[in-house]
Coordinates of C-alpha atoms and ligand atoms in Angstrom, one line a residue:
M1 CA 60.4 94.8 90.8
K2 CA 57.3 95.6 93.1
Y3 CA 54.0 94.7 91.4
D4 CA 50.8 96.5 92.1
T5 CA 48.8 94.4 94.5
I6 CA 45.3 94.1 95.6
L7 CA 44.8 92.3 98.8
V8 CA 41.6 90.2 99.4
L9 CA 40.7 90.0 103.2
D10 CA 39.3 86.5 103.7
F11 CA 36.0 86.3 105.9
G12 CA 35.6 82.5 104.9
G13 CA 33.6 83.3 101.9
Q14 CA 33.2 80.6 99.1
Y15 CA 34.0 83.1 96.2
C16 CA 37.4 84.3 98.0
N17 CA 39.6 82.5 95.8
L18 CA 37.7 83.6 92.7
I19 CA 38.0 87.3 93.6
A20 CA 41.8 86.8 93.7
R21 CA 41.8 85.0 90.5
R22 CA 39.6 87.5 88.7
I23 CA 42.1 90.3 89.6
R24 CA 45.1 88.2 88.4
E25 CA 43.0 87.8 85.1
H26 CA 43.6 91.7 84.7
S27 CA 47.3 91.0 85.0
V28 CA 47.4 92.5 88.5
Y29 CA 48.7 90.6 91.2
S30 CA 46.3 89.7 94.1
E31 CA 46.8 87.9 97.4
I32 CA 44.4 86.4 100.0
V33 CA 45.1 87.6 103.5
P34 CA 43.5 86.9 106.8
C35 CA 40.5 89.1 107.6
D36 CA 41.9 90.5 110.7
I37 CA 45.1 91.7 108.9
T38 CA 46.3 94.9 110.9
T39 CA 47.7 98.1 109.4
E40 CA 51.3 97.3 110.4
E41 CA 51.1 94.1 108.4
I42 CA 50.0 95.7 105.5
E43 CA 52.8 98.2 105.8
E44 CA 55.2 95.2 105.9
M45 CA 53.7 93.8 102.8
N46 CA 54.2 97.0 101.2
K47 CA 58.0 96.5 101.4
T48 CA 57.8 93.9 98.6
M49 CA 54.6 95.0 96.9
N50 CA 52.5 98.0 96.2
V51 CA 49.4 97.6 97.9
K52 CA 46.9 99.6 95.8
G53 CA 43.6 98.4 96.9
M54 CA 41.8 95.9 99.2
I55 CA 38.7 94.0 98.7
L56 CA 36.8 92.6 101.9
S57 CA 35.2 89.2 101.0
G58 CA 31.8 87.8 101.6
G59 CA 31.2 85.2 104.4
P60 CA 28.5 83.2 105.9
W61 CA 28.0 85.4 108.9
S62 CA 25.8 88.2 110.2
V63 CA 27.5 91.3 111.8
Y64 CA 25.5 90.7 114.8
Q65 CA 26.4 86.9 115.2
E66 CA 28.7 86.1 118.3
G67 CA 32.2 85.3 117.1
A68 CA 31.6 86.7 113.7
P69 CA 35.0 87.8 112.2
K70 CA 35.9 91.4 112.2
F71 CA 38.4 93.6 110.4
D72 CA 40.7 96.2 112.0
P73 CA 38.8 99.5 111.4
K74 CA 42.1 101.4 111.3
I75 CA 42.6 100.0 107.6
L76 CA 39.8 102.3 106.3
D77 CA 42.1 105.2 107.2
M78 CA 45.1 104.0 105.5
G79 CA 44.2 106.0 102.3
I80 CA 44.2 102.5 100.3
P81 CA 40.9 102.1 98.2
I82 CA 38.5 99.5 99.6
L83 CA 35.8 97.6 98.2
G84 CA 33.4 95.5 100.6
L85 CA 31.5 92.6 98.8
C86 CA 28.5 91.2 100.5
Y87 CA 29.5 90.6 104.4
G88 CA 32.4 92.9 103.6
H89 CA 29.9 95.4 102.5
Q90 CA 27.6 95.0 105.6
M91 CA 30.8 95.1 108.0
I92 CA 32.0 98.5 106.4
A93 CA 28.5 100.0 106.8
Y94 CA 28.2 98.6 110.4
F95 CA 31.6 99.9 111.5
S96 CA 30.8 103.2 110.0
D97 CA 27.5 103.6 111.9
G98 CA 25.2 102.8 109.0
K99 CA 21.9 100.9 109.7
V100 CA 22.2 97.1 109.2
E101 CA 19.4 94.9 109.8
P102 CA 19.8 91.1 110.4
G103 CA 17.8 89.2 107.9
S104 CA 15.6 86.3 109.0
K105 CA 16.7 84.1 106.0
R106 CA 19.5 84.1 103.5
E107 CA 18.3 85.5 100.0
Y108 CA 20.3 84.4 97.0
G109 CA 20.0 84.4 93.3
I110 CA 19.7 86.8 90.4
A111 CA 18.7 90.3 91.3
Y112 CA 18.2 93.5 89.0
V113 CA 19.7 96.5 90.5
T114 CA 18.9 100.1 89.9
I115 CA 22.0 102.2 89.5
N116 CA 21.5 105.6 91.0
K117 CA 24.9 107.2 90.0
S118 CA 27.2 105.4 87.5
V119 CA 30.5 106.7 89.2
G120 CA 33.6 105.4 90.2
I121 CA 33.5 101.7 90.3
L122 CA 30.1 101.8 88.4
K123 CA 31.3 104.0 85.6
G124 CA 29.8 103.1 82.3
L125 CA 27.1 100.9 83.8
G126 CA 23.3 101.2 84.4
P127 CA 20.5 102.1 84.5
K128 CA 19.8 98.4 85.4
E129 CA 22.2 95.7 86.0
K130 CA 21.8 91.9 86.4
V131 CA 23.9 90.7 89.5
W132 CA 24.2 87.8 91.7
M133 CA 23.3 88.6 95.4
S134 CA 23.6 86.3 98.3
H135 CA 23.0 87.7 101.6
G136 CA 21.2 87.6 105.0
D137 CA 21.8 91.0 106.7
T138 CA 20.8 94.1 104.6
V139 CA 22.1 97.7 104.7
Y140 CA 19.3 100.0 105.2
D141 CA 20.8 103.4 105.7
L142 CA 24.0 105.0 105.5
P143 CA 25.8 107.8 107.7
E144 CA 26.3 111.4 106.4
D145 CA 29.7 110.8 104.8
Y146 CA 28.4 107.8 102.5
E147 CA 26.2 108.0 99.6
M148 CA 24.1 105.3 98.1
L149 CA 25.0 104.2 94.5
A150 CA 22.5 101.2 93.7
F151 CA 19.3 99.6 95.2
T152 CA 16.8 96.9 94.7
E153 CA 13.2 96.5 95.9
S154 CA 14.3 94.6 98.8
C155 CA 17.7 96.2 99.4
P156 CA 17.7 99.9 99.8
V157 CA 21.4 100.1 99.8
A158 CA 22.8 97.6 97.2
A159 CA 25.8 99.7 96.7
Y160 CA 27.4 102.8 98.2
R161 CA 30.6 104.8 98.3
H162 CA 32.2 107.3 100.8
K163 CA 31.7 110.9 99.7
I164 CA 35.5 111.6 100.0
R165 CA 37.4 108.5 100.5
Q166 CA 37.9 105.7 98.0
I167 CA 35.4 103.3 100.2
Y168 CA 33.0 101.2 98.1
G169 CA 30.7 98.4 99.1
F170 CA 28.5 95.9 97.0
Q171 CA 25.7 93.8 98.3
W172 CA 26.3 91.7 95.3
H173 CA 29.2 89.4 93.9
P174 CA 30.9 90.8 90.9
E175 CA 33.4 87.9 90.8
V176 CA 30.8 85.2 89.7
V177 CA 29.6 84.9 86.2
H178 CA 26.1 85.4 86.8
T179 CA 26.8 89.1 87.4
E180 CA 26.6 90.1 83.8
N181 CA 29.0 93.2 84.0
G182 CA 30.9 91.8 87.0
M183 CA 34.4 92.0 85.1
K184 CA 33.8 95.4 84.0
M185 CA 33.1 96.5 87.7
L186 CA 36.2 94.8 89.0
H187 CA 38.0 96.4 86.0
N188 CA 36.8 99.9 87.2
F189 CA 37.7 99.1 90.7
I190 CA 41.4 97.8 89.7
F191 CA 42.0 100.5 87.2
E192 CA 39.8 103.6 87.8
V193 CA 39.9 103.5 91.6
C194 CA 43.2 101.8 92.4
K195 CA 45.0 102.9 89.4
C196 CA 46.9 99.7 89.0
E197 CA 49.3 99.0 86.4
A198 CA 48.6 95.8 84.5
N199 CA 52.2 94.4 84.2
W200 CA 51.8 91.1 86.4
N201 CA 51.8 87.6 84.8
P202 CA 52.6 84.2 86.3
E203 CA 55.6 83.7 83.8
S204 CA 57.2 86.9 85.3
L205 CA 58.0 84.7 88.2
V206 CA 60.5 82.1 86.5
D207 CA 63.5 84.4 86.7
K208 CA 62.9 85.7 89.8
A209 CA 62.6 82.4 91.4
V210 CA 65.7 80.9 90.0
K211 CA 67.6 83.8 91.4
E212 CA 66.0 83.4 94.6
I213 CA 66.9 79.6 94.8
R214 CA 70.4 80.3 93.6
S215 CA 71.1 83.1 96.2
T216 CA 69.4 81.2 99.0
V217 CA 71.1 77.9 98.6
G218 CA 74.5 79.5 97.6
N219 CA 77.1 76.9 97.2
S220 CA 75.2 74.1 99.3
T221 CA 72.9 71.5 98.3
A222 CA 69.0 71.0 98.2
I223 CA 66.6 68.3 97.9
I224 CA 63.1 68.2 96.5
G225 CA 60.2 65.7 96.9
L226 CA 59.2 64.9 93.4
S227 CA 55.6 63.4 92.8
G228 CA 55.5 63.5 89.1
G229 CA 52.6 66.0 89.3
I230 CA 52.9 69.4 87.7
D231 CA 53.7 71.4 90.8
S232 CA 56.5 69.3 92.1
S233 CA 57.7 68.9 88.6
V234 CA 57.9 72.6 87.7
A235 CA 59.4 73.3 91.1
T236 CA 62.1 70.6 90.3
F237 CA 63.0 72.0 86.9
M238 CA 63.4 75.4 88.3
A239 CA 65.6 74.4 91.1
S240 CA 67.6 72.3 88.8
K241 CA 68.0 75.1 86.5
A242 CA 69.3 77.0 89.5
L243 CA 71.5 74.4 91.1
G244 CA 72.3 71.7 88.6
E245 CA 74.3 69.0 90.1
R246 CA 73.6 70.2 93.7
L247 CA 69.9 69.4 93.6
L248 CA 68.7 65.9 94.2
A249 CA 65.0 65.1 93.6
I250 CA 63.5 62.2 95.7
F251 CA 60.5 60.3 94.2
V252 CA 58.9 58.0 96.8
D253 CA 56.9 55.2 95.2
H254 CA 54.3 54.5 97.8
G255 CA 52.9 51.8 95.5
F256 CA 49.7 53.9 94.8
M257 CA 51.0 55.6 91.7
R258 CA 49.5 55.6 88.3
F259 CA 50.8 53.0 85.9
G260 CA 54.5 53.6 84.8
E261 CA 54.8 56.7 86.9
A262 CA 58.4 55.9 88.4
E263 CA 59.7 55.1 84.8
F264 CA 58.1 58.4 83.5
V265 CA 59.6 60.4 86.2
E266 CA 63.0 58.8 85.8
E267 CA 63.0 59.1 82.0
T268 CA 61.7 62.6 81.9
F269 CA 63.6 64.2 84.5
G270 CA 66.8 62.1 83.7
K271 CA 66.7 63.2 80.1
Q272 CA 66.8 66.8 81.3
G273 CA 69.7 66.3 83.4
V274 CA 68.1 66.3 86.7
N275 CA 69.4 64.2 89.5
V276 CA 66.6 61.9 90.6
V277 CA 66.4 58.9 93.0
V278 CA 63.5 56.7 93.2
V279 CA 62.6 55.0 96.6
R280 CA 60.6 52.1 96.3
A281 CA 58.5 51.7 99.4
Q282 CA 55.5 50.0 98.4
K283 CA 55.5 47.2 101.2
R284 CA 56.0 49.6 103.9
F285 CA 52.8 51.6 102.9
L286 CA 50.9 48.5 102.5
K287 CA 51.7 47.2 105.8
K288 CA 50.9 50.4 107.7
L289 CA 47.5 50.6 105.7
E290 CA 46.5 47.2 106.8
G291 CA 43.1 46.9 108.4
Y292 CA 42.2 50.7 107.9
I293 CA 39.1 51.8 106.1
D294 CA 38.5 55.4 107.1
P295 CA 39.5 57.8 104.3
E296 CA 40.8 60.5 106.7
K297 CA 42.9 57.7 108.7
K298 CA 44.2 56.4 105.3
R299 CA 45.4 59.9 104.1
K300 CA 47.1 60.6 107.4
I301 CA 48.9 57.4 107.7
I302 CA 50.2 57.8 104.1
G303 CA 51.1 61.4 104.9
S304 CA 53.1 60.5 107.8
E305 CA 54.8 57.6 106.4
F306 CA 55.7 59.4 103.4
I307 CA 57.5 62.1 105.6
R308 CA 59.4 59.2 107.4
V309 CA 60.6 57.6 104.0
F310 CA 61.5 61.0 102.6
E311 CA 63.5 61.8 105.7
E312 CA 65.5 58.7 105.7
A313 CA 66.5 59.3 102.0
A314 CA 67.3 62.9 102.7
K315 CA 69.5 62.0 105.8
K316 CA 71.6 59.9 103.6
I317 CA 72.4 63.2 101.4
D318 CA 72.7 65.6 104.1
A319 CA 71.3 68.5 102.2
D320 CA 71.0 71.8 103.8
Y321 CA 67.9 73.1 102.1
L322 CA 64.5 71.7 101.3
I323 CA 62.6 72.9 98.1
Q324 CA 58.9 72.2 97.9
G325 CA 56.0 72.7 95.1
T326 CA 53.7 74.1 97.3
I327 CA 51.1 76.1 95.5
Y328 CA 49.0 79.0 96.5
P329 CA 45.8 77.1 97.2
D330 CA 47.9 74.7 99.3
R331 CA 49.0 77.6 101.5
I332 CA 45.5 78.9 102.0
E333 CA 44.1 75.6 102.6
S334 CA 46.7 74.6 105.4
G335 CA 47.1 78.2 106.7
F336 CA 44.8 81.0 107.6
R337 CA 41.4 79.9 106.3
K338 CA 40.2 79.7 109.8
H339 CA 36.5 80.8 109.1
S340 CA 36.1 77.8 106.7
D341 CA 35.6 74.1 106.8
T342 CA 38.3 71.4 106.4
I343 CA 36.7 69.0 103.9
K344 CA 39.9 66.7 103.5
T345 CA 43.3 66.4 104.9
H346 CA 45.4 67.0 101.9
H347 CA 48.6 65.1 101.7
N348 CA 51.1 66.3 99.0
V349 CA 54.8 66.7 98.8
G350 CA 54.2 70.1 100.0
G351 CA 53.4 68.8 103.5
L352 CA 57.0 67.7 104.1
P353 CA 58.9 67.4 107.6
E354 CA 59.8 70.3 109.8
K355 CA 61.8 67.9 111.9
I356 CA 64.7 67.5 109.5
D357 CA 67.2 70.3 110.4
F358 CA 67.0 72.4 107.1
K359 CA 68.4 75.8 107.0
A360 CA 65.3 77.0 105.0
I361 CA 62.4 75.5 103.0
I362 CA 62.0 77.1 99.7
E363 CA 58.6 77.2 97.9
P364 CA 59.3 79.0 94.3
L365 CA 55.6 78.4 93.4
R366 CA 53.9 79.6 96.7
D367 CA 52.1 82.4 95.0
L368 CA 50.6 80.8 92.0
Y369 CA 47.4 78.8 91.3
K370 CA 47.4 75.4 89.2
D371 CA 46.8 76.9 85.8
E372 CA 49.3 79.7 86.4
V373 CA 51.8 76.9 87.3
R374 CA 50.8 75.4 83.8
A375 CA 51.6 78.8 82.1
V376 CA 55.0 78.7 83.9
A377 CA 55.7 75.2 82.7
K378 CA 55.0 76.2 79.2
K379 CA 57.2 79.2 79.4
M380 CA 60.0 76.9 80.7
G381 CA 59.7 74.8 77.6
L382 CA 58.7 71.7 79.6
P383 CA 57.3 68.9 77.4
D384 CA 53.7 68.8 76.5
K385 CA 53.1 65.6 78.5
L386 CA 54.3 67.4 81.5
V387 CA 52.4 70.8 81.1
H388 CA 49.1 69.0 80.7
R389 CA 49.5 66.3 83.3
Q390 CA 46.4 65.8 85.5
P391 CA 46.6 66.8 89.1
F392 CA 47.3 63.5 91.2
P393 CA 46.3 63.3 94.9
G394 CA 49.4 62.8 97.3
P395 CA 48.0 59.6 98.7
G396 CA 47.4 58.4 95.1
L397 CA 45.4 55.4 94.1
A398 CA 44.8 54.7 97.9
V399 CA 42.0 57.3 98.0
R400 CA 40.5 55.8 94.8
I401 CA 40.1 52.3 96.5
I402 CA 37.1 52.8 98.7
G403 CA 37.5 51.1 102.3
A404 CA 40.5 48.8 102.7
V405 CA 43.4 48.6 100.5
T406 CA 45.2 45.6 99.3
K407 CA 47.9 44.9 96.8
E408 CA 45.4 43.4 94.2
K409 CA 42.9 46.2 94.4
A410 CA 45.9 48.6 93.8
E411 CA 46.7 46.6 90.8
L412 CA 43.2 46.6 89.6
V413 CA 42.5 50.2 89.9
R414 CA 45.8 51.0 88.4
K415 CA 44.8 48.9 85.2
A416 CA 41.4 50.5 85.2
D417 CA 42.9 54.0 85.6
K418 CA 45.1 53.3 82.7
I419 CA 42.2 52.1 80.3
V420 CA 40.3 55.4 81.2
T421 CA 43.4 57.6 80.6
D422 CA 44.3 56.0 77.3
E423 CA 40.8 56.1 75.9
I424 CA 40.4 59.8 76.9
E425 CA 43.6 60.8 75.4
L426 CA 42.9 58.8 72.3
T427 CA 39.9 61.1 71.8
G428 CA 42.0 64.3 72.2
L429 CA 39.6 65.5 75.0
G430 CA 42.3 65.3 77.7
N431 CA 43.5 68.8 77.6
S432 CA 40.0 70.2 78.0
L433 CA 39.5 68.2 81.1
W434 CA 40.7 68.6 84.8
Q435 CA 40.9 64.9 85.6
Y436 CA 39.7 61.5 84.4
F437 CA 40.3 58.5 86.5
A438 CA 38.9 55.2 87.8
V439 CA 37.7 54.6 91.3
L440 CA 37.3 50.9 92.8
T441 CA 34.1 51.0 94.9
E442 CA 33.3 48.4 97.7
T443 CA 30.2 47.5 96.0
K444 CA 30.2 43.9 94.3
S445 CA 27.3 43.0 91.9
T446 CA 26.3 40.1 89.7
G447 CA 27.2 40.1 86.1
V448 CA 27.4 37.2 83.4
K449 CA 30.7 36.7 81.8
G450 CA 30.9 34.2 79.0
D451 CA 28.0 31.7 79.7
S452 CA 28.5 31.9 83.4
R453 CA 27.6 34.0 86.5
A454 CA 30.1 36.2 87.9
Y455 CA 30.3 38.2 90.8
G456 CA 32.8 41.1 90.9
Y457 CA 33.9 44.7 91.5
T458 CA 32.1 47.8 90.2
V459 CA 34.6 50.3 88.8
A460 CA 33.3 54.1 88.7
V461 CA 34.7 56.3 86.2
R462 CA 35.2 60.0 87.3
I463 CA 35.6 62.6 84.6
V464 CA 35.4 66.2 85.4
E465 CA 35.8 69.8 84.0
S466 CA 37.1 72.6 86.4
K467 CA 39.3 75.6 86.4
E468 CA 40.8 75.3 89.8
A469 CA 39.1 72.2 91.5
M470 CA 37.1 74.3 93.9
T471 CA 34.1 73.6 92.0
A472 CA 33.7 71.0 89.0
G473 CA 31.3 69.5 86.7
F474 CA 31.0 65.9 85.6
A475 CA 32.0 66.0 81.8
K476 CA 29.4 65.1 79.2
I477 CA 31.7 62.6 77.5
P478 CA 30.0 61.1 74.4
Y479 CA 28.6 57.6 74.9
D480 CA 30.7 55.8 72.6
V481 CA 33.8 56.8 74.5
L482 CA 32.1 55.7 77.8
E483 CA 31.1 52.5 76.0
K484 CA 34.5 51.7 74.8
I485 CA 36.0 52.4 78.5
S486 CA 33.4 50.1 80.1
T487 CA 34.0 47.4 77.4
R488 CA 37.6 47.5 77.9
I489 CA 37.7 47.4 81.7
T490 CA 35.2 44.5 82.0
N491 CA 37.0 42.5 79.1
E492 CA 40.5 43.1 80.3
L493 CA 39.7 42.9 84.2
P494 CA 38.0 39.7 84.9
Q495 CA 37.3 40.6 88.6
V496 CA 35.1 43.5 87.4
T497 CA 31.4 43.0 86.4
R498 CA 30.1 46.5 86.2
V499 CA 31.3 50.0 85.4
V500 CA 29.3 53.2 86.3
Y501 CA 29.8 56.7 85.3
D502 CA 29.8 59.4 88.2
I503 CA 27.4 62.3 87.2
T504 CA 27.8 64.4 90.3
H505 CA 29.2 67.9 90.4
K506 CA 31.4 69.5 93.0
P507 CA 29.6 70.6 95.1
P508 CA 28.1 68.6 96.5
A509 CA 30.4 65.8 95.7
T510 CA 34.2 66.2 95.9
I511 CA 36.3 65.2 92.8
E512 CA 38.0 62.3 94.4
W513 CA 35.8 59.5 96.1
E514 CA 37.8 59.7 99.5
Ligands
XMP1 P1 38.5 67.1 96.0 O1 38.5 65.6 96.0 O2 38.8 67.8 97.3 O3 40.0 67.5 95.2 O4 37.6 67.7 95.2 C1 40.4 68.7 94.6 C2 41.7 68.4 93.9 O5 42.6 68.2 94.8 C3 43.5 67.0 94.5 N1 43.6 66.2 95.7 C4 44.9 66.3 96.4 N2 45.9 66.8 95.9 N3 46.9 66.0 97.9 C5 47.1 66.6 96.6 O6 48.2 67.2 96.3 C6 45.8 65.4 98.3 O7 45.9 64.8 99.4 C7 44.6 65.5 97.4 N4 43.3 65.0 97.7 C8 42.6 65.6 96.4 C9 42.2 66.2 93.6 O8 42.8 65.2 92.7 C10 41.8 67.3 92.8 O9 42.4 67.7 91.8

């Protein structure tokens, strides 16, 4: 079945993912593509989906800036409805010979636009709308074949449309919550303008993915790297449903796993009849990390050692296919987001070897976001404990030990992490939180234990709320819960003299400390 689809052309804007998610929330499939996608590439995509609309995202550029990303103007002639947002709005106007003036500074914040004409994408709106704007350049005038739909005092063309073709532009961001009727505007674009059918949901992927695995692998064998996190777990269950005995899941214990992780994986997957081997490689990883303190270096060492261990295990089995739990944001991050910055090198079991000779790599979750993977997990009847598992970084606790890693520190942070996890889960708050964990900082401080002076480690507790980890807020956990966590950590771990709570949002911080 081909689903109606809206493509989001990525100009490096921070809200690109959000636009795609908002569309999916309307039960319409959406995919992010590079901003310079060609008409031929769109035609190719049309073989497996119905491309019914395109959104040109925002981006941190001026149309006059050297090296500013451009789109292929031929896409405007494809007869597919288009909506330009912010930089996208300015680019369309610029390419169509409108008057775009560079701004001397970036303006952002709430603005009130006056709607001139409540038509098409603005149907049912007006006369004044509260919107979120963020821009440097401004569109001042339009060519003959366009008409202005909305304006503000400082922005004479805040929205426009082509008089005949289905081409629209907004200077504001309908995808962010600060635009009061943003969802209505997107709804209008998706259904009034693009005429999409709302029939996509992440669960609809299960049967398709199982069939795809079965037909690709045929009578051969496949392996999967299982980390115990939600993504690789769901991919493992799918693959096991498709292949049964012909699948082998490999769990590499690098020594920086959460408390009881290997046992949890063996038991949970074993019970469901999945073939699992646990490779215990703690010593190898510790040795490789010796003397390194730089977070990026640590991540890279763990990533490449992981590949080596995995390769060795895989070679013994001689499987033809590799299955991975790569999800959609992993692909975007490692793929074509060339106009945005790399914040961290992500290692997960999704970054596995190209060197092993597999006939193919299969990624059944490649089109889903994390919360959509959870919906799939639920639909597949996976145990609640798995459905609501916290995300866990590939390099594990090693990036929650600031600086040099030792066996003792790993033990310490693992125990502290278990206390945080247990206490949060006791309160029943767990399912509403994105992550809750402990970090072993490098700071030592003085304390008093019993009647004597103590000098020990500082543990930081990090608890965040988030929808998809691109932004996050520290959670306002009741003080008595924090008090219990702090008391237990300092009582049960004699090496720790101080516990602090991290009250930083993302941005500016990231969720993990390294
Ligand atoms: P940051 O720290 O970048 O983390 O705000 C965002 C989310 O990603 C998780 N994370 C990782 N996941 N491999 C992964 O699979 C990694 O290397 C990695 N590093 C961070 C992090 O736990 C959070 O949920």
